Amino acid sequence: MNSKEIRQKYLGFFEKRGHAILPSTSLVPENDPSVLFNTAGMQPLVPHLLGEKHPLGKRLTSIQKCVRTIDLESVGDNSHATFFEMMGNWSLGDYFKKESINWSFELLTSKEGFGLDANRLYVTCFEGDENAPKDEESAGIWKEIFDKNGVKGNRIFFMSAEDNWWSAGDNSPCGADTEIFYDLTNSHKEGLTHEEFIKANSAQELVEIWNNVFMEYEKKDGKIIGKLANKNVDTGAGFERFAMVLNGKDNFYDTDLFDEIFSKIEEQKTELSVNSALSEKEALRVKRIIADHIRTSVMLISDGVTPSNTDQGYILRRLLRRAVRFADNLGLKKGSLFWIADAVVSTYADIYENVAKQRETIKVTIDTEEQKFRNTLSHGLKEFDRIVKKMEGDTISGKDAFVLFSTYGFPIEMTIEMAGEIEKKIDREDFDEEMKKHQDLSRSGAGQKFKGGMGDTSDISIKYHTATHLLHQALREVLGTHVSQKGSNITPDRLRFDFAHTAKMTDEEKQRVEDIVNKKIEESLPVNVVELPFAEAEKTGALHFFGEKYGDKVTLYYIGDTIDEAFSKEFCGGPHVKNTSELGHFKIQKEEAVAQGVRRIKAVLS
Ligand code: SER
């Protein structure tokens, strides 16, 4: 079954059971500064899992783009990738364990579904702790299903919170889950003991294919503080893993998702590749890393990320520069990333309109970054060798690593990796000190953000969010309607707003923008929210720059007494203050360029 069929089948199955299909949101969470990327399908739905009504109802399904970069070193093995898609279905206070588990089983094993052999399934359930009782209910449902379908042996295992409790961080809806595993080897048909199950799992003979979370609780600052208003279901199934299992593969790089990308990599090989010093196994790993990194880069760029030294842009830069280095190791032609990116675009063009539409921009952005890095790469490698030769002991100083970063554009993670390859280390602390000395602290990125975890909605952040809407509109009035949001990031100390505009703003323009925002604050305008069908909401002229995100109905925030007369109107998930009078005084602190045609404003409220 090819990947396209899997997508259709999954969404179709849940649509038939009353679920509204949601398009994937951008990889960059729009109003959640606590995370750089969506890392799970449920992330865009957090406000709704916490109780906010969803315009499309109580049953939802989606295939959500996700990026995770914590396991970068593992990419290239059988089961790690930095970009993946997550198939999910949700109940917002509607159905619960019985329907959820039965549907998962039905979709996995039935003929209309994926037709997997039920004898190859294993499940885990939560064993209970001081926060919540043992999940006998889920286990009972599974037992009934297995008995009814003649599935033999021991298949249901109770595990601790470490395995069977799911939350998206320290501040998140959460709950016990039941995880479904598939036996890749087809050698455990008669069931397993608990011990055998653990062993088969760590040997990757079993692979987790679906996680059904029963979200009933809320976590704040790492502690469970009580029950949610609703009993929700949040399920997640890795799309690539499904493709792998359904095609009888033991790794997802062998699925059709990578066919075109790998043939392009083959095409880009030179004699250097033939004579490469890499072992076959190592060459395979490197090839997968290149494919993975370019795939992720394409998806990030299609969602508006550009290479830079901070936040999302830095992750993109790291991936691309790492890909350049590995492309050289594999002996690919210079400039090959451009062509590999083209193959990635082709793979996803039918699925994501913004990928298809931006084919050229994506390729040029990647090519430009490759060229930029190549301008300094060979000198940087020489410098690296020089440093290694002159050093005493096995640790490269922070100062030297900083020179590689600032003069030759080597991301510190890359230097660490290169050092690791020759059994050396980097004095990371020393490097961080150097970095601090040389850089404006506010540019240090993720560390500056909320520690609070997901969906932090502290009062001050909500104020900054409303101020961002006022700023957006004020900029359009002063600079023109070409101004559109390219990014937004809020910490308790400031707002940061990126927007399309080419010229540096004059002092006078900045003053006018500040004056407009402060006037709107003084006017004590109410902030209102309505829910409208998409077409109607669009007719109001409300701003919306993330077209893909919206379903049939949207929430629209407007600032003013009526929609018609509102100063600002935007499609937005909230939250906002009730009245602009709550905001205090608005001041622009900094206006600068962040990328070609993109300006950035940092502003504070006092
Ligand atoms: N949130 C859960 C996960 O990411 C289920 O969707 O695994």
XYZ file of C-alpha atoms and ligand atoms in Angstrom:
613
model
C 0.000 0.000 0.000
C 1.612 3.269 -1.016
C 1.745 6.290 1.221
C -0.998 8.127 -0.586
C -3.430 5.262 -0.022
C -2.510 5.167 3.655
C -3.333 8.854 4.042
C -6.692 8.475 2.358
C -7.592 5.338 4.224
C -6.774 6.758 7.635
C -8.622 10.031 7.212
C -11.500 8.367 5.373
C -11.987 5.819 8.144
C -12.419 8.489 10.796
C -14.392 10.818 8.565
C -16.886 8.008 8.123
C -17.131 7.871 11.902
C -18.083 11.506 12.256
C -14.661 13.144 12.461
C -13.942 16.449 10.746
C -10.699 16.367 8.773
C -8.320 19.137 9.815
C -5.538 20.253 7.507
C -2.053 20.125 9.007
C -1.018 23.370 10.649
C 2.356 24.979 10.009
C 5.381 23.302 11.577
C 5.958 26.545 13.453
C 3.341 27.011 16.162
C 1.768 30.360 15.566
C 0.994 31.541 19.046
C 2.927 29.213 21.247
C 6.378 30.563 21.933
C 7.241 27.733 24.314
C 8.170 25.353 21.523
C 10.025 25.859 18.263
C 8.060 23.275 16.310
C 4.990 21.115 16.485
C 6.275 17.833 17.796
C 2.968 15.964 18.048
C -0.342 15.938 16.260
C -2.157 17.142 19.345
C -0.099 20.277 19.801
C -2.267 22.636 17.737
C -5.261 21.283 19.636
C -4.046 21.974 23.156
C -6.504 24.836 23.838
C -9.323 22.520 22.801
C -8.102 19.626 24.898
C -8.113 22.106 27.766
C -11.778 22.817 27.126
C -12.099 25.503 24.461
C -14.817 24.631 21.973
C -13.545 23.634 18.534
C -15.414 25.176 15.611
C -15.480 21.870 13.727
C -16.952 19.838 16.529
C -15.969 17.166 19.004
C -14.523 14.541 16.651
C -11.446 15.538 14.720
C -8.806 13.827 12.632
C -5.651 15.050 10.932
C -2.252 14.207 9.555
C 0.000 16.759 11.194
C 3.507 17.752 10.133
C 5.963 17.445 13.020
C 9.657 18.135 13.567
C 11.771 16.703 16.364
C 15.475 17.385 16.522
C 16.445 15.979 19.899
C 17.581 12.673 18.439
C 19.687 14.145 15.672
C 22.543 11.708 16.292
C 20.227 8.743 15.792
C 18.957 9.903 12.413
C 20.013 7.448 9.756
C 19.229 4.318 11.777
C 16.018 2.439 11.060
C 13.610 4.500 13.062
C 14.653 8.120 13.544
C 13.850 11.103 11.393
C 13.704 14.815 12.100
C 10.532 15.339 10.072
C 7.558 13.057 10.334
C 3.838 13.167 9.998
C 1.474 12.033 12.682
C -1.930 10.616 11.948
C -4.333 11.344 14.746
C -7.934 11.267 15.822
C -9.451 13.175 18.713
C -12.505 13.150 20.864
C -13.105 16.395 22.719
C -15.315 15.175 25.528
C -17.189 12.857 23.183
C -16.318 9.144 22.818
C -13.768 7.535 25.115
C -11.820 4.317 25.601
C -14.220 1.775 24.148
C -14.760 3.431 20.779
C -11.172 4.583 20.499
C -9.630 1.168 21.084
C -12.177 -0.670 18.973
C -11.688 1.692 16.044
C -7.933 1.395 16.210
C -8.213 -2.384 16.125
C -10.750 -2.267 13.320
C -8.702 0.082 11.170
C -5.544 -1.931 11.717
C -6.945 -5.369 11.036
C -10.125 -5.200 8.957
C -10.266 -5.725 5.207
C -11.615 -2.204 4.634
C -8.787 -1.016 6.834
C -5.136 -1.955 6.675
C -5.667 -5.688 6.939
C -2.849 -6.366 9.396
C -2.669 -9.748 11.098
C -4.162 -9.364 14.593
C -1.809 -12.095 15.831
C 1.044 -9.668 15.341
C -0.378 -7.024 17.696
C 0.665 -6.386 21.294
C -0.544 -3.656 23.633
C 0.455 -1.925 26.837
C -1.746 -0.230 29.441
C -1.054 1.992 32.437
C -0.298 0.133 35.689
C -1.433 2.974 37.982
C 0.346 5.247 40.450
C -0.436 7.965 42.992
C -1.999 10.137 40.276
C -4.352 7.710 38.599
C -5.566 4.143 39.005
C -4.533 1.083 37.007
C -6.211 1.209 33.607
C -8.214 -2.004 33.942
C -10.825 -0.589 31.616
C -8.547 -0.354 28.576
C -7.055 -3.751 29.321
C -10.581 -5.206 29.600
C -11.547 -3.743 26.240
C -8.433 -5.212 24.642
C -9.059 -8.603 26.213
C -12.560 -8.699 24.836
C -11.327 -7.747 21.364
C -8.528 -10.319 21.340
C -10.848 -13.068 22.636
C -13.497 -12.268 20.073
C -10.984 -12.426 17.250
C -9.328 -15.605 18.390
C -6.012 -13.897 19.089
C -4.045 -16.199 21.352
C -1.595 -15.765 24.190
C -0.463 -13.054 26.478
C -0.635 -9.687 24.707
C -1.630 -7.062 27.225
C 1.100 -5.654 29.463
C 0.797 -3.149 32.253
C 3.585 -0.594 32.395
C 4.506 2.392 34.525
C 3.928 6.071 33.848
C 7.262 6.245 32.116
C 5.801 4.239 29.244
C 2.071 4.654 29.533
C 1.403 8.187 30.622
C 1.494 10.907 28.019
C 1.831 14.663 28.254
C 3.320 17.264 25.963
C 5.565 18.751 28.622
C 5.237 20.167 32.094
C 2.190 22.257 31.299
C -0.177 20.176 29.287
C -3.297 18.092 29.251
C -2.270 14.513 29.951
C -3.445 11.036 30.785
C -2.886 7.311 30.719
C -2.409 5.748 27.329
C -2.540 2.415 25.651
C 0.138 1.732 23.080
C -0.189 -0.667 20.188
C 2.829 -2.610 18.929
C 3.345 -4.606 15.772
C 5.565 -7.644 15.467
C 7.860 -6.964 12.511
C 9.333 -10.447 12.623
C 6.076 -12.416 12.574
C 7.687 -14.808 15.014
C 5.653 -14.142 18.145
C 2.240 -15.413 17.139
C 1.475 -17.232 20.349
C 1.950 -14.338 22.742
C 4.832 -13.302 24.984
C 5.672 -13.118 28.663
C 6.194 -9.642 30.068
C 9.920 -10.197 30.023
C 9.920 -11.458 26.448
C 7.830 -8.493 25.406
C 10.346 -6.025 26.865
C 13.182 -7.881 25.174
C 11.510 -8.071 21.771
C 10.676 -4.411 22.045
C 14.201 -3.272 22.767
C 15.499 -5.530 19.991
C 13.171 -3.566 17.668
C 11.367 -6.751 16.719
C 8.247 -4.988 17.907
C 7.507 -1.451 16.889
C 5.023 0.930 18.473
C 2.556 1.982 15.827
C -0.217 3.779 17.663
C -0.642 5.605 20.917
C -4.129 6.225 22.289
C -4.040 8.746 25.102
C -7.013 9.178 27.376
C -6.593 12.769 28.395
C -8.438 13.433 31.597
C -5.875 15.342 33.647
C -3.983 18.599 33.593
C -0.349 19.120 34.447
C 1.050 22.458 35.627
C 4.747 22.980 36.294
C 5.282 19.249 36.139
C 2.585 18.332 38.676
C -0.800 16.875 38.011
C -3.221 19.439 39.381
C -6.538 17.781 38.688
C -9.031 16.597 36.140
C -9.903 18.377 32.936
C -13.444 19.532 32.241
C -13.697 16.829 29.569
C -12.537 13.301 29.066
C -10.678 13.508 25.775
C -9.049 11.056 23.440
C -5.804 11.937 21.669
C -4.359 9.288 19.415
C -1.185 9.474 17.396
C 0.209 7.096 14.811
C 3.470 7.839 13.046
C 2.741 7.978 9.347
C 6.181 6.812 8.203
C 6.038 3.850 10.567
C 2.682 2.849 9.181
C 4.090 3.025 5.672
C 6.972 0.834 6.804
C 4.792 -1.789 8.500
C 2.265 -1.952 5.700
C 5.027 -2.498 3.182
C 6.716 -5.205 5.173
C 9.881 -3.152 5.681
C 12.000 -2.836 8.783
C 12.812 0.851 8.233
C 10.870 3.698 6.715
C 13.625 4.820 4.369
C 12.672 1.824 2.238
C 9.124 3.077 1.684
C 7.882 4.968 -1.359
C 8.279 8.239 0.590
C 12.000 8.106 -0.090
C 12.120 6.525 -3.558
C 12.477 9.707 -5.533
C 14.799 11.328 -3.002
C 17.230 8.410 -3.048
C 17.292 8.156 -6.823
C 18.203 11.825 -6.941
C 21.013 11.267 -4.457
C 22.307 8.402 -6.626
C 22.266 10.720 -9.637
C 24.381 13.255 -7.801
C 27.205 10.829 -7.081
C 30.652 11.320 -8.604
C 33.776 9.159 -8.902
C 34.541 10.345 -5.413
C 31.538 8.373 -4.196
C 32.815 5.237 -5.842
C 36.183 5.616 -4.198
C 34.703 6.828 -0.944
C 36.376 5.709 2.236
C 32.988 5.040 3.801
C 31.945 1.473 4.475
C 28.716 0.372 2.846
C 26.894 0.635 6.136
C 28.256 4.085 6.823
C 27.424 5.246 3.296
C 23.843 4.092 3.793
C 23.599 6.024 7.039
C 25.015 9.156 5.437
C 22.641 8.859 2.503
C 19.704 8.614 4.888
C 20.928 11.611 6.871
C 21.117 13.728 3.732
C 17.641 12.601 2.666
C 16.244 13.283 6.119
C 17.800 16.705 6.516
C 16.797 17.967 3.094
C 13.284 16.617 3.576
C 12.961 18.510 6.856
C 14.548 21.634 5.403
C 12.095 21.675 2.509
C 9.160 21.385 4.878
C 10.512 24.103 7.175
C 11.148 26.529 4.353
C 7.694 25.871 2.947
C 6.363 26.993 6.326
C 8.270 30.260 6.183
C 11.487 29.422 8.065
C 14.710 30.858 6.638
C 18.260 29.936 7.675
C 19.547 32.170 10.465
C 21.439 32.028 13.740
C 18.440 31.914 16.055
C 15.454 29.746 16.869
C 13.824 27.822 14.016
C 16.182 29.425 11.502
C 19.167 28.050 13.375
C 17.797 24.526 13.350
C 17.300 24.835 9.605
C 20.831 26.162 9.174
C 22.245 23.313 11.241
C 20.417 20.705 9.188
C 21.520 22.201 5.899
C 25.141 22.653 6.905
C 25.261 19.146 8.280
C 23.807 17.919 4.985
C 26.522 19.778 3.042
C 29.232 18.124 5.079
C 27.721 14.672 4.627
C 27.140 15.277 0.922
C 30.889 15.872 0.667
C 31.618 12.737 2.674
C 29.475 10.767 0.283
C 31.192 12.393 -2.700
C 28.132 14.094 -4.163
C 28.482 16.909 -6.682
C 28.688 20.399 -5.255
C 25.283 22.047 -5.434
C 23.499 18.711 -5.198
C 21.240 19.840 -2.370
C 19.282 21.927 -4.848
C 18.401 18.791 -6.807
C 17.674 16.653 -3.796
C 15.348 19.395 -2.580
C 13.610 19.230 -5.934
C 12.929 15.532 -5.396
C 11.536 16.237 -1.928
C 9.254 18.909 -3.335
C 7.986 16.448 -5.940
C 7.301 13.863 -3.253
C 5.154 16.256 -1.215
C 3.769 18.590 -3.887
C 0.439 16.750 -4.068
C 0.031 16.692 -0.316
C 1.054 20.215 0.676
C 0.098 23.080 -1.551
C 2.613 25.425 0.035
C 5.410 23.020 -0.912
C 4.275 22.887 -4.539
C 3.786 26.622 -4.767
C 7.180 27.493 -3.373
C 9.254 24.971 -5.293
C 11.668 27.578 -6.618
C 11.969 29.583 -3.392
C 12.684 26.409 -1.462
C 15.373 25.240 -3.867
C 17.019 28.643 -4.075
C 17.027 29.058 -0.290
C 18.730 25.689 0.097
C 21.179 26.341 -2.696
C 22.060 29.776 -1.309
C 22.733 28.311 2.110
C 24.932 25.613 0.565
C 26.915 28.218 -1.357
C 27.201 30.489 1.640
C 28.576 27.639 3.720
C 30.916 26.535 0.960
C 32.490 30.001 0.891
C 33.939 29.278 4.302
C 33.774 25.495 4.602
C 37.166 24.541 3.177
C 38.956 27.293 5.119
C 37.025 26.256 8.196
C 38.080 22.630 7.763
C 41.685 23.761 7.482
C 41.264 25.840 10.616
C 39.749 22.825 12.366
C 42.768 20.688 11.406
C 45.122 23.437 12.578
C 43.318 23.626 15.922
C 43.465 19.876 16.363
C 47.180 19.773 15.542
C 48.156 22.485 17.969
C 45.937 21.397 20.857
C 47.119 19.643 23.948
C 44.920 16.989 25.505
C 41.634 15.988 23.928
C 39.506 19.094 24.425
C 39.092 21.913 21.921
C 38.736 25.239 23.726
C 35.545 27.270 23.607
C 37.495 30.092 22.000
C 38.588 27.920 19.087
C 35.093 26.515 18.644
C 33.782 30.050 18.693
C 36.152 31.079 15.895
C 34.870 28.151 13.843
C 31.352 29.368 14.506
C 31.761 33.092 13.987
C 34.328 33.150 11.183
C 33.583 29.939 9.335
C 29.900 29.404 10.103
C 30.319 26.008 11.788
C 27.305 25.405 14.036
C 28.676 24.336 17.414
C 26.828 21.023 17.187
C 28.673 20.302 13.968
C 32.044 21.078 15.517
C 31.172 18.794 18.426
C 30.260 16.058 15.974
C 33.441 16.504 13.950
C 35.492 16.437 17.126
C 33.678 13.266 18.205
C 34.639 11.581 14.943
C 38.309 11.904 15.912
C 37.667 11.201 19.581
C 38.021 14.784 20.780
C 35.705 16.944 22.834
C 34.705 20.601 22.931
C 34.701 22.692 26.069
C 31.047 23.558 25.707
C 30.831 25.731 28.784
C 33.739 27.783 27.597
C 32.107 28.097 24.184
C 28.857 29.289 25.740
C 30.780 31.901 27.706
C 32.360 33.155 24.494
C 29.020 33.232 22.840
C 27.569 35.275 25.664
C 30.416 37.721 25.502
C 30.012 38.258 21.809
C 26.338 38.128 21.287
C 23.390 40.171 22.168
C 21.717 37.979 24.773
C 18.339 38.338 23.222
C 19.581 36.442 20.203
C 20.416 33.309 22.093
C 17.089 31.891 21.117
C 15.273 29.049 22.712
C 16.844 29.532 26.118
C 15.161 32.877 26.450
C 11.726 31.463 26.047
C 9.241 30.316 28.593
C 10.432 27.502 30.694
C 6.786 26.856 31.394
C 6.276 24.363 28.605
C 3.316 24.211 26.293
C 0.591 26.728 25.822
C 1.802 29.104 28.452
C -0.899 31.677 28.765
C 0.416 33.908 31.512
C -1.291 37.313 31.742
C 1.681 39.186 30.388
C 1.985 36.909 27.345
C -1.685 37.371 26.566
C -1.167 41.129 26.653
C 1.743 40.838 24.253
C -0.388 38.717 21.980
C -3.070 41.415 21.727
C -0.388 44.077 21.309
C 0.971 42.026 18.386
C -2.380 42.335 16.605
C -2.399 46.108 17.151
C 1.173 46.355 15.901
C 0.410 44.307 12.804
C -2.415 46.632 11.808
C -0.486 49.793 12.689
C 2.377 48.644 10.455
C -0.020 48.124 7.588
C -1.377 51.638 8.039
C 2.035 53.232 8.163
C 4.025 51.113 5.698
C 1.340 49.689 3.423
C -0.783 46.595 3.079
C 2.101 44.512 1.744
C 3.081 44.105 5.388
C 2.172 40.621 6.463
C 3.123 38.468 9.389
C 6.123 36.207 8.850
C 6.572 35.125 12.411
C 5.596 35.933 15.942
C 7.235 35.067 19.201
C 6.329 36.162 22.674
C 8.222 35.869 25.923
C 7.189 37.437 29.221
C 9.667 40.225 28.475
C 8.737 41.326 25.000
C 6.975 40.608 21.769
C 8.831 39.895 18.577
C 7.149 40.311 15.241
C 8.558 39.467 11.817
C 6.894 40.904 8.766
C 7.328 41.284 5.032
C 8.859 44.657 4.221
C 12.074 45.504 2.440
C 13.302 48.870 3.732
C 14.619 49.786 7.140
C 11.960 51.741 9.003
C 12.691 55.423 9.576
C 12.475 56.917 13.050
C 9.397 58.769 11.970
C 7.686 55.580 10.807
C 8.490 53.856 14.063
C 7.099 56.792 15.991
C 3.892 56.765 13.972
C 3.427 53.028 14.565
C 3.954 53.484 18.306
C 1.527 56.390 18.364
C -1.186 54.405 16.609
C -0.822 51.431 18.948
C -0.859 53.662 22.032
C -3.880 55.540 20.732
C -5.772 52.263 20.341
C -4.796 51.307 23.859
C -6.061 54.634 25.166
C -9.331 54.240 23.287
C -10.059 51.197 25.515
C -11.312 49.094 22.633
C -13.018 45.790 23.378
C -11.411 42.641 21.990
C -14.083 40.367 20.551
C -14.130 36.875 19.162
C -16.567 35.280 16.724
C -16.778 31.949 15.038
C -17.639 32.092 11.357
C -17.655 29.846 8.325
C -14.384 30.342 6.463
C -15.901 32.132 3.445
C -17.813 34.567 5.597
C -14.815 35.256 7.796
C -12.752 35.930 4.709
C -15.335 38.442 3.482
C -14.797 40.567 6.580
C -11.332 41.316 5.256
C -9.701 39.810 8.346
C -5.986 39.093 8.052
C -4.967 35.495 7.623
C -1.639 34.411 6.351
C -1.626 30.783 7.221
C -4.246 29.732 4.721
C -3.656 26.031 5.124
C -4.447 25.939 8.757
C -8.112 26.610 8.640
C -11.011 24.262 8.308
C -14.553 25.201 7.358
C -15.092 27.349 10.396
C -12.656 29.810 11.867
C -12.336 31.970 14.927
C -11.797 35.613 14.250
C -10.589 38.127 16.792
C -11.449 41.760 16.179
C -10.475 44.814 18.153
C -13.249 47.413 18.201
C -16.982 47.555 18.817
C -18.166 45.895 15.614
C -16.515 43.751 12.967
C -17.113 46.390 10.310
C -15.506 49.181 12.269
C -12.842 47.108 13.967
C -9.300 48.461 13.912
C -7.819 44.984 13.693
C -9.312 41.709 12.488
C -7.388 38.471 12.328
C -8.036 34.779 12.123
C -6.536 33.620 15.358
C -6.810 30.955 18.012
C -6.402 33.419 20.909
C -6.132 33.996 23.765
C -6.389 37.782 24.095
C -7.146 40.383 26.729
C -10.730 41.618 26.988
C -9.943 45.286 26.427
C -6.950 47.157 25.015
C -6.891 49.370 28.115
C -5.221 46.455 29.905
C -2.069 46.767 27.824
C -0.304 49.792 29.325
C 2.241 51.686 27.218
C 3.678 50.268 23.998
C 7.251 50.933 22.883
C 9.347 49.638 19.981
C 12.796 48.661 21.168
C 14.415 47.482 18.011
C 13.765 47.217 14.313
C 16.113 45.152 12.167
C 16.402 42.888 9.150
C 16.178 39.133 9.697
C 16.186 37.885 6.137
C 15.811 39.168 2.623
C 12.570 41.159 2.643
C 11.741 40.377 6.247
C 12.008 42.905 9.089
C 11.777 42.228 12.797
C 10.403 44.407 15.551
C 10.919 43.853 19.227
C 8.619 45.817 21.457
C 7.693 46.034 25.111
C 4.703 47.011 27.197
C 5.213 48.935 30.395
N -0.019 12.812 21.811
C 0.277 11.434 21.654
C 1.593 11.214 20.945
O 2.140 12.128 20.397
C -0.828 10.763 20.890
O -1.203 11.530 19.794
O 2.080 10.119 20.952
